[in-house]
Amino acid sequence: MSTQFGALCSLILLEHFGEIVQKVGNDLYKCQSKPLRLIPGSTKLPLQKVKEALRIMIQYDFVTFSMGQLPDRAEYTLLADKVVLLLRYPRYLLLMKTQYGDEAEMLIEEILRQGKDTASRVIIRAATRLKESLKVEKVCLVTLRDKFLVLVNKQFVMRCPYPSEEKDVPELTIKEKQLYLPPDINLKGLSDLEEGKPGNPGDEGICWRVNLDRFHQDFRDQIMVSAISRRLDDNAGELLRQLLKQMYLRTEPWVATSNPVPFTELREAVRKQSSYPLLAQYVDQYLKIMEEDSSGFVSKVGDSSGGQYSLNMKTAFIQLTWATIENIVMERFGSKAARIFRLVKAKKFVEQEQIQQIAMIPAKEAKLLTYKLLEENFLQMQELRKSLASNVPNKTFFLFYIDLNQVARMVLEMCCKALYNAMTRREYERSENRRMIEKQQRIELITLNMKEQGATSEQLAEIEEMLTPPEQALLEKVRIMINRLNEAELQLDETMFILQLYLSYQI
Amino acid sequence: MAGRGRGGGRGRGRASMSFNVEQLGFTAGEALPGPVLQPPPIYPPMENKPVPLQTGVEGEYMLALKRDFVEFLRESPAFITPTAAKADIERYSDRYQVALAKKSHGELKFDWARFPPELRPQTKITGKRKQQPAKSTEKQAKIIRKSVDIVGRLDELEKKEEQQSDTEGGGDEAEGKEDEEKEDGEEGVMEDMEDDPDEEMDEGTDYINNYFDNGENYLDEEDDNLDDGPIY
């Protein structure tokens, strides 16, 4: 929780929910938790607006509340991590689209848009939107409901906790077994509601929200599979995917090391898969390669039933983090610095003299690069005295080493900073060219209206010409720049995801 | 490090470091670089160009999703806007801005049981508020009584009129008319009160009305006559 992270958080709130929510969010970020009455004082906002902002943030699960020091007064806490996840929403939706289809994507998007909602309302809104986008008269509500049930079953959506008893500050709880209990939706009531008649779908009061952890689990698996595919080949990637499937049968998804999977079962699973004939033939050899690979994703833990293999999530993410940071050093300081960095990584603790000898870089350049890395905190220095007397300088060794945990945190911080900068720049570009963008929007609107009224192509061309060529060129330039910044934000988030996962495994 | 060295230095000139300078790669005769007295530049030059972003269909699709999501939230009631300070003068363009700012995506539905009571829209009724509704009901009762009275009085007057016309025939209508006028006057006031806002609105939105004067009535004599005075 740093100031940088807080700044990013506040900018995200501003972009999505406006100025007031941003101010309240900032205020809550600064102090751990706060009762309602104290917020207007420090934010200089009217109480009514503060209330509105808190309602919104509770609705989207960005703020939680609990009984405070004073009885019957709630204290509010901001969950900054969840706010930053707003940047990842497009990725969640893309995953849904590719794996479960358009309907699932629409359902998830509807829940994300509302924060939380009942199943029936989500289904109806998704149905209306599907009708608009597909331009069809009727959307099958049964399919949508079934999709929703699939999502519940796969634990992508879960029930919201509800207040157990009437208290001054409601205490939200939910039992473990109720979390993924499928909803009982009355289809008759649902279709009545969709046609605009009063109907009762029978799930009033049961709210659903998106289980973001489940998405992260899928992202993690994707990252691991693609890493292995890149390192070895697609067959190995597929093998890892099968291994992950087997793992989920007997292991909690977020443990550091999975329970062992017997070789025979794995081979059976691979055989059922017909799209990779080569893999079925050489399962044992692929396993052997993966096991011996320095990445350490898979390790052999026993010999019974043809060999027992387990997946090392923690090691995998340590390796991925190393790779990420090595690449960052490479891009920022050049390949020679990257060589020094890798050398220090391999030797754990190493002296300056040794670095220049082993890395085979001229003495002066090696020193320059090492100190630069030290200055930027990618390397750390450990002082080692042979004698405790301070006036014997010659007996002191300076050893360089890498504290991965610290470097990862620093890089995460850099990512936050970069995100912040990208978002600020994007807003700046937009506000600089606001008049132009608005003009373009107006012209588009007019063109659309004219088309509906059946205007001739000449008239349309005339309207088009209201934007002069230089204006159009400028607009195009701004559009490209904004898009690129947006894309950079999405990809920065990918790096952040790996680092965050690494840090979460360290705890 | 240099500062620490100086603090503990015993006046050995240049080599007032806590470590041997030669370790840093400076030979004995070489001059050390001078101290840095300026803050580093805000935008240091980039030595290496960043790698280009990965592009692809997926990226574009995610961009579109991101844009849609932000746009949706911006137009939804979740995007709280501050209550704008009232401008010093009312501007004609203000009316259209209000219309533009209207939210298109209905209300957010909250399940109030999940919120602390202080955030719910109607909290406990405080002393002041308790009194207000009572007052308003009194007022309403008064109004109802009034309206009942009016109806009663109208009936009375009607009967009176009938009696008059019955007794006096069509001869003395003036008196009856006077009475009527009185009534009209009273009713007129009430109507005025009701009509007032409407009239204002009409003035305001006059520009939108399709008003066209073809000029036929221009300098019409009858019209002129009408203007001279009200006709009863």
XYZ file of C-alpha atoms in Angstrom:
739
model
C 0.000 0.000 0.000
C 2.012 2.938 -1.189
C 1.240 6.470 -2.198
C 1.795 5.470 -5.797
C -0.810 2.766 -5.523
C -3.167 5.207 -3.859
C -2.726 7.717 -6.668
C -3.483 5.070 -9.253
C -6.515 3.968 -7.291
C -7.856 7.477 -7.095
C -7.363 8.069 -10.809
C -9.262 4.890 -11.621
C -12.113 5.941 -9.370
C -12.187 9.329 -11.068
C -12.374 7.792 -14.505
C -15.139 5.355 -13.658
C -17.217 7.040 -10.987
C -16.416 10.728 -11.014
C -14.954 13.326 -8.765
C -16.956 12.730 -5.606
C -16.331 9.020 -5.345
C -12.664 9.773 -5.991
C -12.491 12.184 -3.068
C -14.222 9.809 -0.693
C -12.018 6.949 -1.910
C -8.879 9.009 -1.351
C -9.961 9.884 2.118
C -10.663 6.261 2.992
C -7.357 5.172 1.470
C -5.424 7.481 3.750
C -6.791 6.067 6.967
C -7.575 2.428 7.408
C -11.226 2.808 8.295
C -13.487 5.655 9.125
C -17.029 6.225 10.316
C -19.404 8.163 8.101
C -19.524 11.290 10.227
C -15.814 11.972 9.875
C -15.706 11.820 6.101
C -17.511 15.061 5.217
C -15.134 16.975 7.458
C -11.958 15.813 5.777
C -13.310 15.781 2.223
C -15.283 19.043 2.425
C -18.202 17.364 0.742
C -21.847 17.548 1.750
C -22.994 14.557 3.793
C -25.575 13.606 1.196
C -22.913 13.224 -1.502
C -20.646 11.224 0.776
C -23.516 8.869 1.443
C -24.166 8.479 -2.255
C -20.527 7.747 -2.924
C -20.366 5.159 -0.160
C -23.491 3.467 -1.450
C -21.974 3.195 -4.897
C -18.695 1.840 -3.611
C -20.412 -0.710 -1.394
C -22.546 -1.768 -4.323
C -19.420 -2.441 -6.397
C -17.669 -4.103 -3.453
C -14.927 -1.498 -3.238
C -15.804 -0.578 0.312
C -16.662 -2.849 3.181
C -17.986 -1.862 6.546
C -17.933 -3.352 9.960
C -18.865 -2.466 13.469
C -16.547 0.254 14.625
C -15.332 1.376 17.992
C -18.600 3.087 18.692
C -21.491 0.680 18.982
C -24.081 0.852 16.207
C -21.854 2.975 13.990
C -20.293 1.394 10.949
C -16.724 2.048 9.919
C -15.882 1.977 6.251
C -12.782 0.493 4.672
C -11.617 0.884 1.100
C -10.416 -2.240 -0.717
C -7.908 -0.591 -3.003
C -6.849 -3.861 -4.615
C -10.344 -4.375 -5.906
C -10.493 -0.895 -7.348
C -7.352 -1.488 -9.377
C -8.919 -4.674 -10.713
C -11.305 -2.451 -12.683
C -8.506 -2.295 -15.225
C -8.699 -6.053 -15.653
C -12.408 -6.249 -16.452
C -11.883 -6.412 -20.236
C -9.601 -9.383 -19.722
C -12.236 -11.206 -17.683
C -14.786 -10.625 -20.398
C -12.434 -11.817 -23.099
C -11.824 -15.028 -21.164
C -15.571 -15.570 -20.913
C -16.064 -14.956 -24.609
C -13.345 -17.352 -25.698
C -14.189 -20.146 -23.290
C -17.911 -19.975 -22.663
C -19.345 -17.949 -25.521
C -21.109 -14.662 -26.053
C -24.001 -15.330 -23.687
C -21.695 -15.983 -20.758
C -19.751 -12.837 -21.594
C -22.936 -10.797 -21.645
C -24.081 -12.222 -18.296
C -20.761 -11.499 -16.626
C -20.634 -8.034 -18.122
C -24.094 -7.280 -16.778
C -23.095 -8.347 -13.280
C -19.877 -6.349 -13.454
C -21.777 -3.301 -14.619
C -24.159 -3.413 -11.687
C -21.708 -4.611 -9.081
C -24.163 -7.171 -7.832
C -27.658 -8.131 -8.845
C -30.232 -10.901 -8.796
C -30.002 -13.657 -11.372
C -33.329 -12.866 -13.006
C -32.568 -9.206 -13.576
C -29.154 -10.050 -14.984
C -30.663 -12.576 -17.381
C -33.334 -10.171 -18.566
C -30.906 -7.357 -19.191
C -28.548 -9.697 -21.000
C -31.469 -10.883 -23.122
C -32.429 -7.348 -24.130
C -28.845 -6.525 -24.995
C -28.399 -9.715 -26.997
C -31.552 -8.859 -28.922
C -30.143 -5.474 -29.806
C -26.730 -6.726 -30.814
C -27.897 -9.766 -32.787
C -30.968 -7.986 -34.183
C -33.300 -10.869 -33.481
C -36.840 -10.897 -32.168
C -36.502 -13.429 -29.435
C -33.669 -14.676 -27.293
C -34.046 -18.032 -25.638
C -34.243 -17.337 -21.931
C -33.701 -21.005 -21.134
C -30.247 -20.992 -22.724
C -29.348 -17.863 -20.831
C -30.534 -19.380 -17.583
C -28.585 -22.561 -18.280
C -25.504 -20.513 -19.032
C -25.952 -18.755 -15.732
C -26.201 -22.102 -13.964
C -23.025 -23.252 -15.709
C -21.237 -20.132 -14.487
C -22.454 -20.789 -10.957
C -21.396 -24.384 -11.229
C -17.949 -23.401 -12.451
C -17.799 -20.895 -9.593
C -17.366 -17.844 -11.797
C -20.239 -16.152 -10.008
C -21.131 -16.517 -6.397
C -23.784 -15.438 -3.982
C -23.282 -12.260 -2.038
C -23.273 -12.510 1.711
C -26.449 -11.283 3.314
C -27.262 -9.830 6.725
C -27.992 -12.657 9.112
C -30.061 -10.784 11.662
C -31.425 -7.331 12.160
C -28.765 -5.219 13.808
C -27.710 -1.618 13.828
C -24.821 -2.451 11.542
C -25.736 -5.395 9.340
C -23.198 -8.179 9.503
C -22.854 -9.787 6.104
C -22.159 -13.480 6.191
C -22.705 -16.478 4.015
C -22.202 -20.152 4.655
C -19.582 -21.961 2.631
C -22.001 -24.437 1.102
C -24.424 -21.725 0.047
C -21.843 -19.792 -1.947
C -22.373 -21.691 -5.166
C -25.882 -22.950 -4.581
C -27.648 -22.666 -7.957
C -30.594 -20.271 -8.027
C -34.127 -21.546 -8.444
C -35.530 -19.441 -11.220
C -39.151 -19.659 -12.215
C -39.046 -19.524 -16.008
C -42.674 -18.502 -16.346
C -42.136 -15.485 -14.153
C -38.944 -14.699 -15.997
C -40.550 -14.642 -19.422
C -43.434 -12.589 -18.049
C -40.978 -10.055 -16.741
C -39.159 -9.945 -20.035
C -42.361 -9.105 -21.871
C -42.969 -6.295 -19.451
C -45.705 -7.977 -17.441
C -45.493 -8.302 -13.705
C -44.062 -11.687 -12.890
C -42.211 -13.311 -10.079
C -39.067 -15.212 -11.037
C -38.743 -16.334 -7.446
C -35.215 -15.239 -6.662
C -35.820 -11.890 -5.074
C -33.182 -10.956 -2.526
C -30.504 -13.363 -3.738
C -27.705 -11.271 -5.183
C -24.826 -12.552 -7.250
C -21.403 -11.156 -7.839
C -18.439 -12.163 -9.950
C -15.845 -14.374 -8.297
C -12.699 -12.656 -9.514
C -10.402 -15.189 -7.881
C -11.764 -17.874 -10.151
C -10.816 -15.760 -13.162
C -7.355 -15.253 -11.740
C -7.017 -18.984 -11.388
C -7.743 -19.401 -15.083
C -5.299 -16.641 -15.975
C -2.638 -18.338 -13.903
C -3.184 -21.627 -15.725
C -3.105 -19.872 -19.079
C 0.161 -18.178 -18.232
C 1.761 -21.432 -17.130
C 0.565 -23.367 -20.152
C 1.749 -20.725 -22.571
C 5.098 -20.473 -20.779
C 5.679 -24.200 -21.190
C 4.489 -24.096 -24.795
C 7.020 -21.402 -25.549
C 9.813 -23.189 -23.747
C 9.205 -26.668 -25.086
C 6.378 -27.057 -27.579
C 2.591 -27.174 -27.869
C 2.458 -30.823 -26.890
C 4.128 -30.037 -23.594
C 1.678 -27.200 -23.089
C -1.212 -29.564 -23.605
C 0.322 -32.025 -21.161
C 0.543 -29.304 -18.542
C -3.099 -28.432 -19.157
C -4.057 -32.058 -18.532
C -1.906 -32.098 -15.451
C -3.683 -29.005 -14.155
C -7.045 -30.680 -14.765
C -5.927 -33.715 -12.812
C -4.594 -31.473 -10.117
C -7.952 -29.787 -9.537
C -9.494 -33.184 -8.821
C -7.444 -33.578 -5.687
C -6.030 -30.201 -4.686
C -7.228 -26.803 -3.603
C -6.616 -24.366 -6.442
C -4.381 -21.899 -4.600
C -1.880 -24.106 -2.764
C 1.822 -23.665 -3.488
C 2.467 -27.280 -4.442
C -0.176 -29.664 -5.678
C -0.830 -33.105 -4.335
C 0.861 -35.790 -6.444
C -0.851 -36.953 -9.617
C -0.147 -40.587 -10.627
C 1.329 -41.127 -14.057
C -1.211 -43.742 -15.095
C -4.148 -41.403 -14.639
C -2.401 -38.674 -16.515
C -1.716 -41.020 -19.429
C -5.361 -42.060 -19.538
C -6.467 -38.448 -19.638
C -4.043 -37.648 -22.443
C -5.145 -40.678 -24.473
C -8.751 -39.504 -24.410
C -7.552 -36.304 -26.019
C -7.404 -37.050 -29.746
C -6.058 -33.765 -31.055
C -2.497 -34.388 -29.920
C -1.475 -37.837 -31.257
C 2.219 -37.252 -30.730
C 1.706 -36.375 -27.124
C -0.121 -39.618 -26.343
C 2.807 -41.508 -27.773
C 5.522 -39.731 -25.795
C 3.835 -38.769 -22.536
C 6.595 -40.202 -20.385
C 9.318 -38.457 -22.328
C 7.575 -35.116 -22.235
C 7.112 -35.499 -18.513
C 10.767 -36.309 -18.122
C 11.775 -33.186 -20.039
C 9.467 -30.990 -18.022
C 10.717 -32.452 -14.808
C 14.361 -31.923 -15.688
C 13.775 -28.460 -17.077
C 15.259 -25.676 -14.995
C 11.898 -23.935 -14.794
C 10.809 -26.486 -12.195
C 7.091 -26.380 -12.993
C 6.764 -30.122 -12.482
C 8.595 -32.370 -10.083
C 8.558 -36.075 -9.436
C 7.682 -36.922 -5.879
C 7.297 -40.691 -5.908
C 7.634 -43.840 -7.970
C 4.457 -45.722 -7.181
C 1.908 -46.334 -9.965
C 4.357 -45.356 -12.656
C 5.547 -42.214 -10.937
C 3.886 -39.460 -8.968
C 4.127 -35.916 -10.287
C 3.208 -32.701 -8.637
C 2.929 -29.148 -9.925
C 4.893 -26.406 -8.209
C 2.904 -23.241 -8.528
C 5.149 -21.270 -6.272
C 8.350 -22.217 -8.098
C 6.668 -21.571 -11.400
C 5.835 -18.022 -10.432
C 9.259 -17.404 -8.962
C 10.690 -18.390 -12.339
C 8.196 -16.255 -14.243
C 9.004 -13.283 -12.043
C 12.700 -13.755 -12.635
C 12.084 -13.864 -16.346
C 9.961 -10.734 -16.197
C 12.532 -8.779 -14.243
C 15.410 -9.979 -16.406
C 13.549 -8.731 -19.429
C 12.929 -5.396 -17.793
C 16.629 -5.031 -16.991
C 17.448 -6.020 -20.540
C 15.161 -3.398 -22.035
C 16.138 -0.640 -19.676
C 19.879 -1.065 -19.370
C 20.884 -3.173 -22.334
C 22.068 -6.722 -22.780
C 25.361 -6.284 -20.926
C 23.582 -5.135 -17.796
C 21.214 -8.060 -18.182
C 24.211 -10.367 -18.303
C 25.522 -8.925 -15.052
C 22.093 -9.245 -13.507
C 21.822 -12.898 -14.491
C 25.324 -13.504 -13.216
C 24.520 -12.105 -9.808
C 21.360 -14.180 -9.811
C 23.328 -17.362 -10.542
C 26.128 -16.659 -8.042
C 23.812 -15.394 -5.279
C 26.540 -13.262 -3.631
C 29.334 -11.963 -5.796
C 32.132 -9.429 -5.618
C 32.756 -6.685 -8.143
C 36.059 -8.244 -9.277
C 34.392 -11.538 -10.046
C 31.594 -9.879 -11.996
C 33.883 -8.309 -14.519
C 35.912 -11.455 -14.885
C 33.060 -13.876 -15.376
C 30.824 -11.603 -17.420
C 33.761 -10.812 -19.697
C 32.982 -7.130 -19.819
C 35.758 -4.500 -19.615
C 36.399 -3.439 -16.010
C 35.197 0.138 -16.254
C 32.012 -0.661 -18.146
C 31.204 -3.533 -15.815
C 31.556 -1.224 -12.827
C 29.449 1.447 -14.421
C 26.654 -0.996 -15.177
C 26.818 -2.675 -11.778
C 26.614 0.625 -9.953
C 23.816 1.728 -12.176
C 21.863 -1.403 -11.324
C 22.673 -0.766 -7.680
C 21.513 2.813 -7.969
C 18.220 1.731 -9.506
C 17.832 -0.863 -6.759
C 17.864 -3.900 -8.997
C 20.998 -5.062 -7.140
C 21.622 -4.832 -3.446
C 24.962 -4.557 -1.717
C 26.098 -6.390 1.368
C 29.091 -5.158 3.306
C 31.227 -7.858 4.827
C 34.061 -6.985 7.199
C 36.839 -9.370 7.946
C 37.873 -7.542 11.052
C 35.523 -5.539 13.193
C 37.906 -2.612 13.530
C 36.577 0.185 11.335
C 39.937 1.674 10.440
C 41.119 -1.205 8.300
C 39.414 -0.513 4.994
C 41.202 -3.111 2.951
C 39.600 -5.991 4.739
C 36.048 -5.169 3.683
C 34.210 -7.058 0.941
C 31.281 -5.613 -0.920
C 29.052 -8.379 -2.149
C 26.294 -7.805 -4.657
C 23.111 -9.812 -4.469
C 19.488 -9.681 -5.560
C 16.577 -9.610 -3.186
C 13.867 -10.840 -5.522
C 11.062 -10.007 -3.176
C 12.149 -6.422 -2.929
C 12.853 -6.069 -6.626
C 9.437 -7.503 -7.446
C 7.773 -4.993 -5.160
C 9.762 -2.201 -6.721
C 8.811 -3.261 -10.233
C 5.194 -3.465 -9.151
C 5.528 0.090 -7.945
C 6.994 1.075 -11.277
C 4.023 -0.526 -13.009
C 1.663 1.529 -10.869
C 3.579 4.650 -11.749
C 3.527 3.793 -15.431
C -0.195 3.111 -15.328
C -0.762 6.388 -13.581
C 1.301 8.240 -16.148
C -0.422 6.554 -19.067
C -3.851 7.369 -17.706
C -2.905 10.964 -16.974
C -1.503 11.395 -20.435
C -4.592 9.889 -22.012
C -6.851 12.247 -20.110
C -4.650 15.147 -21.109
C -4.825 14.250 -24.782
C -8.558 13.915 -24.543
C -9.102 17.222 -22.811
C -6.713 19.029 -25.146
C -8.716 17.885 -28.138
C -12.106 17.904 -26.497
C -13.671 20.433 -28.856
C -12.522 18.521 -31.875
C -13.751 15.179 -30.550
C -17.106 16.659 -29.684
C -17.399 18.162 -33.120
C -16.717 14.805 -34.671
C -19.338 13.165 -32.507
C -21.900 15.765 -33.490
C -21.166 15.262 -37.147
C -21.487 11.518 -36.773
C -24.841 11.999 -35.098
C -26.073 14.249 -37.877
C -24.917 11.777 -40.507
C -26.728 8.982 -38.738
C -29.936 10.998 -38.582
C -29.669 11.988 -42.199
C -29.165 8.398 -43.241
C -32.297 7.399 -41.400
C -34.212 10.113 -43.209
C -32.869 8.789 -46.491
C -30.488 11.518 -47.498
C -28.607 11.322 -50.781
C -24.943 10.457 -50.841
C -24.157 13.998 -51.956
C -25.682 15.415 -48.812
C -23.804 12.931 -46.705
C -20.550 13.835 -48.385
C -21.286 17.473 -47.701
C -21.690 16.786 -44.014
C -18.514 14.764 -44.010
C -16.685 17.744 -45.411
C -17.485 19.776 -42.337
C -14.332 18.250 -40.897
C -11.372 19.591 -42.796
C -8.584 17.198 -43.789
C -6.104 18.611 -41.257
C -8.717 18.219 -38.558
C -9.311 14.663 -39.607
C -5.599 13.937 -39.572
C -5.316 15.385 -36.084
C -8.283 13.384 -34.852
C -6.830 10.211 -36.279
C -3.551 10.919 -34.551
C -5.259 11.510 -31.223
C -7.350 8.394 -31.654
C -4.298 6.252 -32.316
C -2.472 7.714 -29.357
C -5.370 7.187 -26.966
C -5.790 3.637 -28.199
C -2.131 2.916 -27.757
C -2.141 4.258 -24.233
C -5.196 2.180 -23.462
C -3.516 -0.889 -24.829
C -0.409 -0.149 -22.808
C -2.569 -0.038 -19.699
C -3.999 -3.457 -20.449
C -0.570 -4.961 -21.008
C 0.917 -3.324 -17.940
C -1.817 -4.974 -15.995
C -0.619 -8.322 -17.315
C 2.825 -7.733 -15.815
C 1.237 -6.587 -12.601
C -0.752 -9.788 -12.468
C 2.376 -11.975 -12.561
C 4.111 -9.903 -9.898
C 1.076 -9.823 -7.653
C 0.671 -13.554 -7.946
C 4.333 -14.037 -7.085
C 3.983 -11.871 -3.993
C 0.803 -13.632 -2.940
C 2.633 -16.966 -3.093
C 5.423 -15.596 -0.921
C 3.205 -14.978 2.054
C 28.702 7.521 1.758
C 30.742 10.590 1.085
C 29.006 12.444 3.895
C 29.711 9.700 6.334
C 33.327 9.682 5.287
C 33.684 13.354 5.871
C 32.116 13.163 9.275
C 34.653 10.655 10.465
C 37.509 12.012 8.392
C 40.661 12.986 10.148
C 41.866 15.528 7.652
C 43.627 13.181 5.311
C 42.717 15.405 2.405
C 41.010 13.816 -0.551
C 40.879 10.275 0.661
C 38.362 11.024 3.394
C 36.233 8.039 2.481
C 35.484 5.120 4.693
C 36.726 2.820 1.964
C 39.590 2.720 -0.463
C 38.840 4.894 -3.474
C 40.891 2.651 -5.703
C 38.243 -0.021 -5.318
C 35.904 2.163 -7.354
C 38.326 2.110 -10.234
C 40.024 5.456 -9.746
C 43.766 5.434 -9.909
C 45.730 7.319 -7.310
C 46.283 10.465 -9.356
C 42.830 10.700 -10.917
C 40.464 13.436 -9.759
C 37.165 12.356 -8.286
C 34.035 13.681 -10.018
C 32.593 16.750 -8.336
C 29.513 16.610 -6.157
C 26.107 16.723 -7.858
C 24.346 19.910 -6.869
C 21.270 19.728 -9.093
C 18.270 17.471 -8.896
C 18.072 14.958 -11.711
C 16.066 16.094 -14.740
C 12.297 15.492 -14.617
C 12.308 13.893 -18.032
C 15.647 12.116 -18.368
C 16.550 11.131 -21.900
C 15.500 7.621 -22.841
C 18.495 5.507 -23.651
C 16.617 2.543 -24.989
C 13.473 2.712 -27.011
C 10.688 0.697 -25.450
C 9.563 -2.441 -27.239
C 6.422 -1.981 -29.311
C 3.174 -3.162 -27.788
C 1.748 -6.481 -28.782
C -1.131 -5.917 -31.112
C -3.800 -8.256 -32.253
C -7.489 -8.895 -32.530
C -7.742 -9.727 -28.848
C -6.175 -6.440 -27.845
C -8.568 -4.503 -30.030
C -11.534 -6.365 -28.656
C -10.424 -5.668 -25.108
C -10.012 -2.008 -25.996
C -13.578 -1.885 -27.214
C -14.782 -3.622 -24.061
C -12.874 -1.200 -21.902
C -14.298 1.794 -23.711
C -17.829 0.448 -23.493
C -17.506 -0.248 -19.817
C -16.224 3.206 -18.981
C -18.883 4.818 -21.138
C -21.585 2.777 -19.479
C -20.464 3.812 -16.024
C -20.159 7.427 -17.067
C -23.773 7.494 -18.137
C -25.063 5.416 -15.280
C -26.222 6.899 -11.982
C -23.102 5.434 -10.400
C -21.176 8.351 -11.858
C -21.900 10.936 -9.208
C -21.566 14.500 -10.345
C -21.239 17.367 -7.921
C -24.197 19.659 -7.581
C -23.188 22.522 -9.809
C -22.991 25.906 -8.203
C -25.724 28.197 -9.455
C -24.492 30.554 -12.070
C -24.813 34.255 -11.385
C -27.271 34.727 -14.231
C -29.571 32.334 -15.942
C -28.342 31.597 -19.396
C -30.451 30.466 -22.276
C -28.057 27.621 -23.044
C -28.419 26.214 -19.524
C -31.765 24.676 -20.337
C -30.273 22.499 -23.017
C -27.378 21.408 -20.853
C -29.795 20.078 -18.280
C -31.501 18.061 -20.954
C -28.160 16.665 -22.112
C -27.075 15.699 -18.646
C -30.112 13.531 -18.099
C -29.062 10.001 -17.233
C -30.200 7.428 -19.697
C -29.735 4.231 -17.691
C -32.432 4.049 -15.038
C -31.888 3.897 -11.320
C -29.434 1.694 -9.542
C -31.288 -0.848 -7.507
C -29.917 -1.207 -4.019
C -30.789 -3.975 -1.648
C -31.028 -1.815 1.420
C -30.798 -4.661 3.887
C -27.144 -4.973 2.928
C -26.323 -1.389 3.817
C -25.793 0.205 7.180
C -28.897 2.112 8.196
C -27.158 5.464 8.020
C -26.747 5.060 4.275
C -30.319 4.064 3.596
C -32.378 6.821 2.001
C -34.815 7.282 4.892
C -33.154 7.084 8.213
C -34.851 7.480 11.572
C -37.304 10.331 11.637
C -35.889 13.092 13.742
C -37.942 15.482 15.766
C -38.147 18.128 13.081
C -39.243 15.787 10.390
C -41.920 14.282 12.548
C -43.551 17.641 12.899
C -43.497 18.498 9.274
C -45.734 15.756 7.983
C -48.297 16.593 10.668
C -48.378 20.183 9.488
C -48.768 19.220 5.900
C -51.683 16.947 6.702
C -53.356 19.839 8.474
C -52.840 21.974 5.447
C -54.261 19.314 3.217
C -57.273 19.012 5.433
C -57.777 22.748 5.203
C -57.579 22.662 1.471
C -60.066 19.860 1.309
C -62.411 21.746 3.598
C -62.012 24.803 1.438
C -62.788 22.967 -1.719
C -65.811 21.394 -0.086
C -66.888 24.854 0.952
C -66.507 26.118 -2.566
C -68.595 23.319 -3.954
C -71.200 23.959 -1.319
C -71.202 27.633 -2.024
C -71.474 27.108 -5.745
C -74.484 24.952 -5.183
C -75.984 27.629 -3.008
C -75.352 30.292 -5.581
C -76.778 28.155 -8.315
C -79.949 27.693 -6.336
C -80.054 31.423 -5.683
C -79.683 32.119 -9.346
C -82.397 29.730 -10.253
C -84.655 31.307 -7.712
C -83.850 34.738 -9.058
C -84.450 33.773 -12.623
C -87.609 32.059 -11.591
C -88.923 34.999 -9.678
C -87.672 37.832 -11.839
C -87.720 36.077 -15.152
C -85.280 37.259 -17.837
C -85.669 40.903 -16.839
C -82.973 41.629 -14.319
C -80.060 39.618 -15.470
C -77.488 42.163 -14.464
C -77.573 41.266 -10.797
C -77.203 37.601 -11.554
C -74.340 38.431 -13.821
C -72.675 40.410 -11.125
C -72.866 37.463 -8.826
C -71.443 35.276 -11.505
C -68.658 37.714 -12.041
C -67.830 37.611 -8.377
C -67.621 33.885 -8.567
C -65.594 34.075 -11.730
C -63.268 36.421 -9.990
C -62.658 34.026 -7.175
C -62.271 31.078 -9.429
C -60.123 33.101 -11.725
C -57.629 33.749 -8.960
C -57.397 30.075 -8.230
C -57.023 29.237 -11.859
C -54.331 31.810 -12.180
C -52.426 30.222 -9.373
C -52.604 26.901 -11.111
C -51.822 28.259 -14.502
C -48.865 30.360 -13.528
C -46.124 27.771 -13.879
C -47.566 26.551 -17.150
C -47.498 29.996 -18.569
C -43.908 30.414 -17.597
C -43.056 27.173 -19.276
C -44.850 28.278 -22.364
C -42.856 31.433 -22.520
C -39.714 29.461 -22.044
C -40.314 26.924 -24.723
C -41.951 29.330 -27.095
C -39.121 28.979 -29.576
C -39.792 25.360 -30.119
C -43.450 25.877 -30.945
C -44.190 25.957 -34.582
C -45.551 29.443 -34.635
C -46.184 31.035 -37.886
C -48.098 34.209 -38.653
C -49.127 34.396 -42.248
C -50.003 38.043 -41.849
C -53.643 37.696 -42.831
C -54.810 39.165 -39.561
C -52.504 42.106 -39.811
C -54.302 45.335 -39.185
C -57.597 43.552 -39.130
C -60.238 45.950 -37.933
C -62.034 43.437 -35.830
C -58.818 42.537 -34.150
C -58.137 46.106 -33.350
C -61.522 46.421 -31.855
C -60.914 43.417 -29.730
C -57.828 44.956 -28.317
C -59.713 47.942 -27.073
C -61.224 46.235 -24.131
C -62.300 42.939 -22.727
C -65.583 41.509 -23.848
C -67.782 39.864 -21.349
